[in-house]
Short mmCIF file of C-alpha atoms and ligand atoms in Angstrom, two decimals:
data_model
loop_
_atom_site.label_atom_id
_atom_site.label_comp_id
_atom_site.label_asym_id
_atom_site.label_seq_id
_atom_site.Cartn_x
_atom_site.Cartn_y
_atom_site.Cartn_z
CA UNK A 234 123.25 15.15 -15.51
CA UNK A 235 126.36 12.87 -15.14
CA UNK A 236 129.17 14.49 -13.77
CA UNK A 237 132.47 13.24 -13.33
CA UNK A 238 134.77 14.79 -10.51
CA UNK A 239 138.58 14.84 -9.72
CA UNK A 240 140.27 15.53 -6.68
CA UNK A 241 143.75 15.86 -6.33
CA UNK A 242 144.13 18.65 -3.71
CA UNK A 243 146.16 16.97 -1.61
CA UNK A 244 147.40 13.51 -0.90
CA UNK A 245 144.37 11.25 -1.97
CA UNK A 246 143.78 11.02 -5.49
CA UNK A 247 140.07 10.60 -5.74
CA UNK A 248 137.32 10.44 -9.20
CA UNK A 249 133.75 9.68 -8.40
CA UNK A 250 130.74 9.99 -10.99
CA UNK A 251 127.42 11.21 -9.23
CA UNK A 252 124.16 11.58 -10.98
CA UNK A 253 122.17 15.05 -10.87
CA UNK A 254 123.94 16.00 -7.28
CA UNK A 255 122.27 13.40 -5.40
CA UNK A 256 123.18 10.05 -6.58
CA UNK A 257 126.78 8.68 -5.94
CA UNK A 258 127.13 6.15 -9.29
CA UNK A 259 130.99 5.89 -7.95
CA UNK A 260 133.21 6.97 -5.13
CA UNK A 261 136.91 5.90 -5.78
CA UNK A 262 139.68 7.58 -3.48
CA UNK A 263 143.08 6.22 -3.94
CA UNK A 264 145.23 6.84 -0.90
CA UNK A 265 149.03 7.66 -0.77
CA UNK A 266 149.49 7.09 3.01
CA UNK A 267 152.27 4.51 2.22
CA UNK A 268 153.69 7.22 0.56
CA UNK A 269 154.01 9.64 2.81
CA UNK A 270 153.87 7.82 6.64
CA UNK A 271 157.40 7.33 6.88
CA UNK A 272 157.93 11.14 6.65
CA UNK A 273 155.00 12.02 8.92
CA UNK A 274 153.65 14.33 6.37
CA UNK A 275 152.94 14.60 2.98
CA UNK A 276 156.05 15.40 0.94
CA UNK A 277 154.08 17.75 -1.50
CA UNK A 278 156.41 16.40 -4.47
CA UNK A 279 156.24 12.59 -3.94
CA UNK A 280 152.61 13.51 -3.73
CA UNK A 281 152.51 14.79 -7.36
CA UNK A 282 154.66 11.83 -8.85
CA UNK A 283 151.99 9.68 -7.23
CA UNK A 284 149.07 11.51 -8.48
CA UNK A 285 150.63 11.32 -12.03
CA UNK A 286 150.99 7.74 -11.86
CA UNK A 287 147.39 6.83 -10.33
CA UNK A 288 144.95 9.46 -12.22
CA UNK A 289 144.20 7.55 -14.97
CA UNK A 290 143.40 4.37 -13.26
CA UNK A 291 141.36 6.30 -10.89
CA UNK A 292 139.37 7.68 -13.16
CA UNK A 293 139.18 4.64 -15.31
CA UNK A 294 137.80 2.81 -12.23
CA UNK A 295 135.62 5.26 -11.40
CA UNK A 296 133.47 4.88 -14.87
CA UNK A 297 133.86 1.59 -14.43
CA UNK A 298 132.28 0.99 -11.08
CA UNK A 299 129.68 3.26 -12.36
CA UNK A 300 129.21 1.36 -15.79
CA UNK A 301 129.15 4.10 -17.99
CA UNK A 302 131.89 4.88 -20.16
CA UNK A 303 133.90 8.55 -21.01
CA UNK A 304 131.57 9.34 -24.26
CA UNK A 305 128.47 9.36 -21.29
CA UNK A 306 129.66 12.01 -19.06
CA UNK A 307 128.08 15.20 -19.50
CA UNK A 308 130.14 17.51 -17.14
CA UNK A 309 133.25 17.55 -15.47
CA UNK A 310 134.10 19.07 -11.87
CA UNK A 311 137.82 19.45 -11.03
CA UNK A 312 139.42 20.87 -7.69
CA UNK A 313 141.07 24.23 -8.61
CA UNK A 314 142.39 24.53 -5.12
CA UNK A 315 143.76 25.83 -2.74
CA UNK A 316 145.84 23.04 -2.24
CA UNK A 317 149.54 21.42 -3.16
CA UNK A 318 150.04 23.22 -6.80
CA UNK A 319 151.44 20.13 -8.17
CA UNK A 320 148.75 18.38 -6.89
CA UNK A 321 146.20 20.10 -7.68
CA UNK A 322 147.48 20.73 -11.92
CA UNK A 323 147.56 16.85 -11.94
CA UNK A 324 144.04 16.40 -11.50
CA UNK A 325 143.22 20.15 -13.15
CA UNK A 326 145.19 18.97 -16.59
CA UNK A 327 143.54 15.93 -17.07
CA UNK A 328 140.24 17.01 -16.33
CA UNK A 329 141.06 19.91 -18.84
CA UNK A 330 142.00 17.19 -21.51
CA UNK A 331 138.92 15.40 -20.96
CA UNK A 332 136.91 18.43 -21.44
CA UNK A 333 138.44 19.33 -24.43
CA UNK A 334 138.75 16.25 -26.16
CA UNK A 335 134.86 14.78 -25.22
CA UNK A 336 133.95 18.84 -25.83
CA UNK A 337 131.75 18.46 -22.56
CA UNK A 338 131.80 21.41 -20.00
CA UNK A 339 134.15 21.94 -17.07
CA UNK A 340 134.18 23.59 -13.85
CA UNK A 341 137.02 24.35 -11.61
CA UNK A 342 136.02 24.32 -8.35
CA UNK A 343 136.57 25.67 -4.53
CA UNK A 344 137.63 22.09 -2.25
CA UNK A 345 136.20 23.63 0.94
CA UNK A 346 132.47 24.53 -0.82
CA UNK A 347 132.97 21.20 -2.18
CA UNK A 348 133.48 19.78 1.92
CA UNK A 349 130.09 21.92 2.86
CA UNK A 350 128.50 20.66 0.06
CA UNK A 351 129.02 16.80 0.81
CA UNK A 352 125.71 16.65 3.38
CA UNK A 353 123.34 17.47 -0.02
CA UNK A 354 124.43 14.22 -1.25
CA UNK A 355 123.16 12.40 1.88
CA UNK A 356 120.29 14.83 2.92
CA UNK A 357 117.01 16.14 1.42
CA UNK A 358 115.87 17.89 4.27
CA UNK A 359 118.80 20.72 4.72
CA UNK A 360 117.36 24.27 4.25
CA UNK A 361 119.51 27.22 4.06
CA UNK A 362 120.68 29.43 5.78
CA UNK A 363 123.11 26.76 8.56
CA UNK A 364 126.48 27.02 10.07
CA UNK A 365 129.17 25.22 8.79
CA UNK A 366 132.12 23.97 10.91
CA UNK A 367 134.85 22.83 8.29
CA UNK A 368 137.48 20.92 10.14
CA UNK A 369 140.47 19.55 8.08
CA UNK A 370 144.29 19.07 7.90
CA UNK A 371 144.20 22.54 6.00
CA UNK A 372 141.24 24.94 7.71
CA UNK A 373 139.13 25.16 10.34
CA UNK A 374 136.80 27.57 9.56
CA UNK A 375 132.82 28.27 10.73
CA UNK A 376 130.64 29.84 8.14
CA UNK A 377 127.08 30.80 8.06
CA UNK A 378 125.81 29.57 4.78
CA UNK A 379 123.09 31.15 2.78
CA UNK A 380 123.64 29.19 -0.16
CA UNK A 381 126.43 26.90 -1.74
CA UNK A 382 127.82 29.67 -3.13
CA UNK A 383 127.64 32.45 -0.83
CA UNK A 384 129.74 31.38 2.37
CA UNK A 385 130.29 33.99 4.56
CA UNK A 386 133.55 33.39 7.10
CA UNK A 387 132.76 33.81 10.84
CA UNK A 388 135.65 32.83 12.19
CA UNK A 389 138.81 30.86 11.24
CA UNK A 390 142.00 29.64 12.97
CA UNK A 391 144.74 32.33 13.37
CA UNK A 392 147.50 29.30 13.50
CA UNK A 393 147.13 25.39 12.70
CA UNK A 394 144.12 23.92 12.00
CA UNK A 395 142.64 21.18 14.08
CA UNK A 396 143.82 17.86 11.67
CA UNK A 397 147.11 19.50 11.33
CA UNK A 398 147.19 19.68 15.28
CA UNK A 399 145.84 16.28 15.51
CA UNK A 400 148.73 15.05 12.88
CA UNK A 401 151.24 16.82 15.03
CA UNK A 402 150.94 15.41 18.60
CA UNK A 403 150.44 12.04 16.71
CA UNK A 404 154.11 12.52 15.25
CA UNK A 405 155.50 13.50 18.57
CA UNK A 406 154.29 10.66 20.37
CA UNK A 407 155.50 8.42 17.56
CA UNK A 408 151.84 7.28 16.59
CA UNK A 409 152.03 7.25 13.02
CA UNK A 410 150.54 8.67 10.09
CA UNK A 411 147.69 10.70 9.17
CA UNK A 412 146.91 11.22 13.17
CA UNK A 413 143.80 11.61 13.26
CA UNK A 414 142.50 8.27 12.68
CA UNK A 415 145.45 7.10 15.08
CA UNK A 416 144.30 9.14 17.74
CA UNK A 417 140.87 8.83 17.71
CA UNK A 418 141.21 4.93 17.79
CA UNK A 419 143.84 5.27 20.70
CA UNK A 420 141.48 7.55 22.68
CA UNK A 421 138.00 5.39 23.45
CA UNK A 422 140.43 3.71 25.47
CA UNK A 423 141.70 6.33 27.34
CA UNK A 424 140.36 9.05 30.39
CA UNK A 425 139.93 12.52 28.64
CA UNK A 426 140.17 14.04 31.90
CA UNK A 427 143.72 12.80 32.93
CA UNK A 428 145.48 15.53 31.36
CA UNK A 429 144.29 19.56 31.72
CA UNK A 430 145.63 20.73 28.71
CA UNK A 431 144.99 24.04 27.61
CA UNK A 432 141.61 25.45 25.76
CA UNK A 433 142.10 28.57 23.57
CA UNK A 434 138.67 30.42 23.35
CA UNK A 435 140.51 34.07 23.18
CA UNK A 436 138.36 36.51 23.57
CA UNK A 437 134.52 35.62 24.93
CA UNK A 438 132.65 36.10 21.65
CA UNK A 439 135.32 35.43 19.58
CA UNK A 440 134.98 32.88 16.53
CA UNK A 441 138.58 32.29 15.47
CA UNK A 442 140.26 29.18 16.80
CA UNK A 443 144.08 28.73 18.07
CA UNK A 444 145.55 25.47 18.34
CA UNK A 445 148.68 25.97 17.99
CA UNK A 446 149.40 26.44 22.54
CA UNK A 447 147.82 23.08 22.87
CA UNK A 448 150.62 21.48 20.71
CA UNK A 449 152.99 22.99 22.39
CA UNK A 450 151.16 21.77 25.82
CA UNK A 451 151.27 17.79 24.75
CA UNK A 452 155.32 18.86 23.99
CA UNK A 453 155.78 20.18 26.99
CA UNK A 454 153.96 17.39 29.25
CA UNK A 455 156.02 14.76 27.30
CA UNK A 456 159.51 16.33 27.47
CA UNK A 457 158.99 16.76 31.30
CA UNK A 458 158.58 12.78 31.71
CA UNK A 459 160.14 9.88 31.12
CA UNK A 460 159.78 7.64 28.10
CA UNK A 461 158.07 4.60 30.31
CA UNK A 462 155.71 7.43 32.23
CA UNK A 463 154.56 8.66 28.82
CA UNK A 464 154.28 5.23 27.25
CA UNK A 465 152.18 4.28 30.02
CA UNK A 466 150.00 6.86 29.37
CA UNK A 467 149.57 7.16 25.34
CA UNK A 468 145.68 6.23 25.67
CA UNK A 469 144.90 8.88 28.14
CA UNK A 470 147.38 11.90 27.45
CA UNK A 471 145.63 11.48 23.33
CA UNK A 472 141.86 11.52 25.09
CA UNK A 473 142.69 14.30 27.23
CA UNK A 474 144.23 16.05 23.75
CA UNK A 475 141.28 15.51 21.72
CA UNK A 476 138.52 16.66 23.90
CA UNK A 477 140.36 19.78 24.51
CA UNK A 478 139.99 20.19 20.68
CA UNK A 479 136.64 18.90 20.78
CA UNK A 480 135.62 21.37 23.46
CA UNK A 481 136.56 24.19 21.38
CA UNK A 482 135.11 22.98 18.10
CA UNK A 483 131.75 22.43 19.50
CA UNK A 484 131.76 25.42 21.98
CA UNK A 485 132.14 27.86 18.96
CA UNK A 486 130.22 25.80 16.96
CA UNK A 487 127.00 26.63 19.48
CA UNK A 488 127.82 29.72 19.86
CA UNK A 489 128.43 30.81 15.99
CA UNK A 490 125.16 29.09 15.75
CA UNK A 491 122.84 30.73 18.56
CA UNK A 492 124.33 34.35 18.18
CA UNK A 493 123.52 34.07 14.22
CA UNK A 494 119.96 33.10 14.92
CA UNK A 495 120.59 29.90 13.22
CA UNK A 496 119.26 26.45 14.16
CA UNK A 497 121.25 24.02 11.58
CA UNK A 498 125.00 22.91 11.78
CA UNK A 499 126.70 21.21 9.29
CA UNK A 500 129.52 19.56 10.26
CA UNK A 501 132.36 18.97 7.55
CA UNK A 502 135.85 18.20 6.32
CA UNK A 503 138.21 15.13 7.59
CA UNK A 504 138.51 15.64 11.18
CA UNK A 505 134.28 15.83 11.03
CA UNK A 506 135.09 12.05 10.69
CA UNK A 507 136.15 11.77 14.71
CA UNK A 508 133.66 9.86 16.67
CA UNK A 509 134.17 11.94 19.88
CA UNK A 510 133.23 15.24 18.02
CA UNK A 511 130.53 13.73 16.09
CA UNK A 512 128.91 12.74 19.45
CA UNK A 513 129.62 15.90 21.36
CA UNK A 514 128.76 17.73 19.06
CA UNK A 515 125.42 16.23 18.66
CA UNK A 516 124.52 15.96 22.17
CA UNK A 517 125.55 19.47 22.70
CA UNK A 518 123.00 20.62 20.77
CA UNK A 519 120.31 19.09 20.92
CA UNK A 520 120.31 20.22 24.25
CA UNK A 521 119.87 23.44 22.88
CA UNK A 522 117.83 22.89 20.59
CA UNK A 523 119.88 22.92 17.64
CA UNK A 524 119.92 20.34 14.31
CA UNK A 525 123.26 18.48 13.58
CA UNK A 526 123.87 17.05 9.85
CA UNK A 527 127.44 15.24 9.44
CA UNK A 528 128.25 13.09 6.18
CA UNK A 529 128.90 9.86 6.62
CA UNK A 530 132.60 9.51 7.48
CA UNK A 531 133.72 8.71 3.88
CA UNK A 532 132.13 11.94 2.71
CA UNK A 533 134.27 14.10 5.15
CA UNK A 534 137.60 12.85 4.19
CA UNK A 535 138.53 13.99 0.90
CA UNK A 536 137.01 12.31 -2.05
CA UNK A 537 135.44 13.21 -5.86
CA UNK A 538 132.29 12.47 -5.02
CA UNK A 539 131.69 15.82 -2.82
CA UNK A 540 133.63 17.95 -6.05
CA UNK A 541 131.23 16.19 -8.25
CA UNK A 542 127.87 17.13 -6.37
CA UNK A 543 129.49 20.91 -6.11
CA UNK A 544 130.60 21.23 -9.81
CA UNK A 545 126.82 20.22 -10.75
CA UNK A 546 125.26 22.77 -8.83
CA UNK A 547 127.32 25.10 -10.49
CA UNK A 548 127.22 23.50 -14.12
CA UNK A 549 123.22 23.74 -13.51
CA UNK A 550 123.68 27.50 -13.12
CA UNK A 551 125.82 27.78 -16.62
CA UNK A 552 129.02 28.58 -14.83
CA UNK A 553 132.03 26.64 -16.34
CA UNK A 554 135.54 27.07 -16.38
CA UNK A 555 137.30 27.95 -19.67
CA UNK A 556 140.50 25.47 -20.14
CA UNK A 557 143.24 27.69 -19.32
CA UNK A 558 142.33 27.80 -15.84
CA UNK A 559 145.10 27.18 -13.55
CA UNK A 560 145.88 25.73 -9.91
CA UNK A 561 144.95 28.10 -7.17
CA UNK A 562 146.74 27.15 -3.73
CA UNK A 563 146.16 29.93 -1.71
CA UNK A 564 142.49 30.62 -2.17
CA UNK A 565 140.54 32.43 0.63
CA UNK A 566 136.87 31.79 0.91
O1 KG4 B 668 139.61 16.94 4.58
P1 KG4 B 668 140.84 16.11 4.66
O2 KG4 B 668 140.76 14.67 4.20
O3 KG4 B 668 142.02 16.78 3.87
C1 KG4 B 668 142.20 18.18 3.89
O4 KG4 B 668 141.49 18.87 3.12
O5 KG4 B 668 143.02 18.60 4.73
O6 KG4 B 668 141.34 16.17 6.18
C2 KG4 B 668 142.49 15.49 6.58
C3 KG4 B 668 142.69 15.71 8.06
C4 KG4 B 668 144.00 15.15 8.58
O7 KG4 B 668 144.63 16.12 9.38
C5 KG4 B 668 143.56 13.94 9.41
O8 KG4 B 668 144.43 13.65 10.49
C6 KG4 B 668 142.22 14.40 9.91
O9 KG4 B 668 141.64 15.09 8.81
N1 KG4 B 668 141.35 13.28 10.29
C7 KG4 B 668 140.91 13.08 11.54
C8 KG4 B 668 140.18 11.87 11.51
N2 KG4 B 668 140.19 11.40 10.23
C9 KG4 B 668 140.92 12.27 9.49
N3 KG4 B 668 141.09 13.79 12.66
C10 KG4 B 668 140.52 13.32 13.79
N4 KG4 B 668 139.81 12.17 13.85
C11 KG4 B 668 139.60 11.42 12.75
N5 KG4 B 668 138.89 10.29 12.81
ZN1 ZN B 669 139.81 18.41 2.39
#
């Protein structure tokens, strides 16, 4: 089955064609960085304007990388949400047109079981039930999964979520935008253990996450020195950030998966694209004994192709969407 998916959640606008699940035909993700890096952030309503203007193209280039035109696509898989509302009806309208005019099924889809579901289009040998860490500028969340569509929610953060953290401290220490990348660049040349900043487990066998104190921390560190101490310093003060967030991540991570009985982690979402976590959380555990699958970094960012493999699972089950389905921003899973 050839499905084409949309993604217009937030501020990539992103089409990809993949063939029964598995086979990535086309992977097209059309950045608005530019857009938005002079504000820090993504302006939710620049972000719609832009998705207006690029859809088409994207999606044009999308069949056209995968040489197949519209009349060949059997399926359609659209984010729903949660997400920006105008960003997400950009993407849901025109895949609704498509639909309608080609008369070819659609399904509106969840973007965080389309995140977990980005390792099947990498990996044959991923049996159910694993834990999930999704990390991204939106949740971090660990699930135990028992199948793509049953999810259960361990734990989740009760304040920002990791990327948002990491695209904070990158905007108060003037480092650009989206932070993440910046950071984790800026920090293989730096000494994680210069700065002690804070780690917020809460309570021992708790699985929700807090990252809002260590924000606060990096503030507080850079308002109490000078401008040359704290330029000095950029390299080590964003090491000595990230591994406090890494330490958290993959502590939690083990321990979601050893108290569940589970010996499979799937790491996913955009921050799953930071070297340092990728490694710790690797090494971590295999030392206990534990299997680690993360998508290649492309997959963990978001892009179509992950929406795609997601919306033909569920097309494959006969669940579609009926066309007056509508953006869904808040959307708890
Ligand atoms: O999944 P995603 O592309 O969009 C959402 O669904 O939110 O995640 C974007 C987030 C941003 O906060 C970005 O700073 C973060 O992922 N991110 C990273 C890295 N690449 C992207 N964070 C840390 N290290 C990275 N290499
Ligand atoms: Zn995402």
């Amino acid at each position: 089955m050839l499905i084409l998916g949309i993604e217009s959640s937030c501020d990539e606008t992103a089409a990809a064609v993949v063939a029964d699940g598995k086979e990535i035909l086309s992977n097209i993700i059309y950045s608005q960085i530019d857009v938005h890096s002079k504000f820090g952030g993504v302006v939710p309503e620049l972000a719609s304007r832009r998705h207006v203007e690029a859809i088409i193209p994207v999606i044009e280039d999308a069949l056209a990388v995968a040489n197949l035109s519209l009349d060949e696509i059997q399926g359609i898989a659209v984010t729903q949400g949660p997400g920006l509302v105008g960003s997400l009806l950009v993407g849901l309208s025109v895949a609704k047109s498509i639909a309608y005019v080609k008369n070819i099924p659609i399904v509106g889809v969840h973007h965080i079981e389309g995140h977990i579901s980005a390792i099947f289009l990498e990996e044959d040998n991923l049996g159910f039930p694993f834990i999930s860490l999704v990390v991204s500028g939106g949740h971090t969340s660990l699930y135990l999964v028992h199948g793509l569509d049953d999810c259960r929610l361990l734990g989740h953060t009760r304040d920002d979520a990791a990327g948002e953290a990491f695209d904070k401290v990158a905007k108060l220490l003037n480092l650009g935008y989206p932070g993440g990348v910046v950071i984790d660049r800026l920090a293989k040349e730096g000494n994680p253990k210069a700065v002690d900043f804070p780690r917020a487990f809460m309570s021992h066998d708790s699985l929700d996450f807090s990252f809002s104190g260590i924000k606060t921390a990096v503030l507080n560190y850079v308002r109490t020195r000078s401008k040359e101490v704290i330029s000095g310093q950029i390299n080590d003060i964003v090491a000595s950030f990230q591994e406090a967030i890494v330490d958290v991540l993959v502590i939690k991570t083990l321990t979601a998966a050893l108290s569940s009985g589970v010996n499979t982690i799937v790491l996913a979402g955009g921050v799953a694209s930071n070297t340092r976590l990728r490694t710790r959380l690797k090494e971590m555990a295999e030392e206990k004994g534990l299997r680690v699958f993360i998508p290649s970094p492309i997959l963990c960012t978001d892009n179509a192709a992950m929406i795609a493999g997601i919306g033909d699972y569920y097309l494959r089950k006969g669940k579609t969407s009926s066309l007056d389905i509508n953006a869904v921003s808040r959307w708890p899973r």
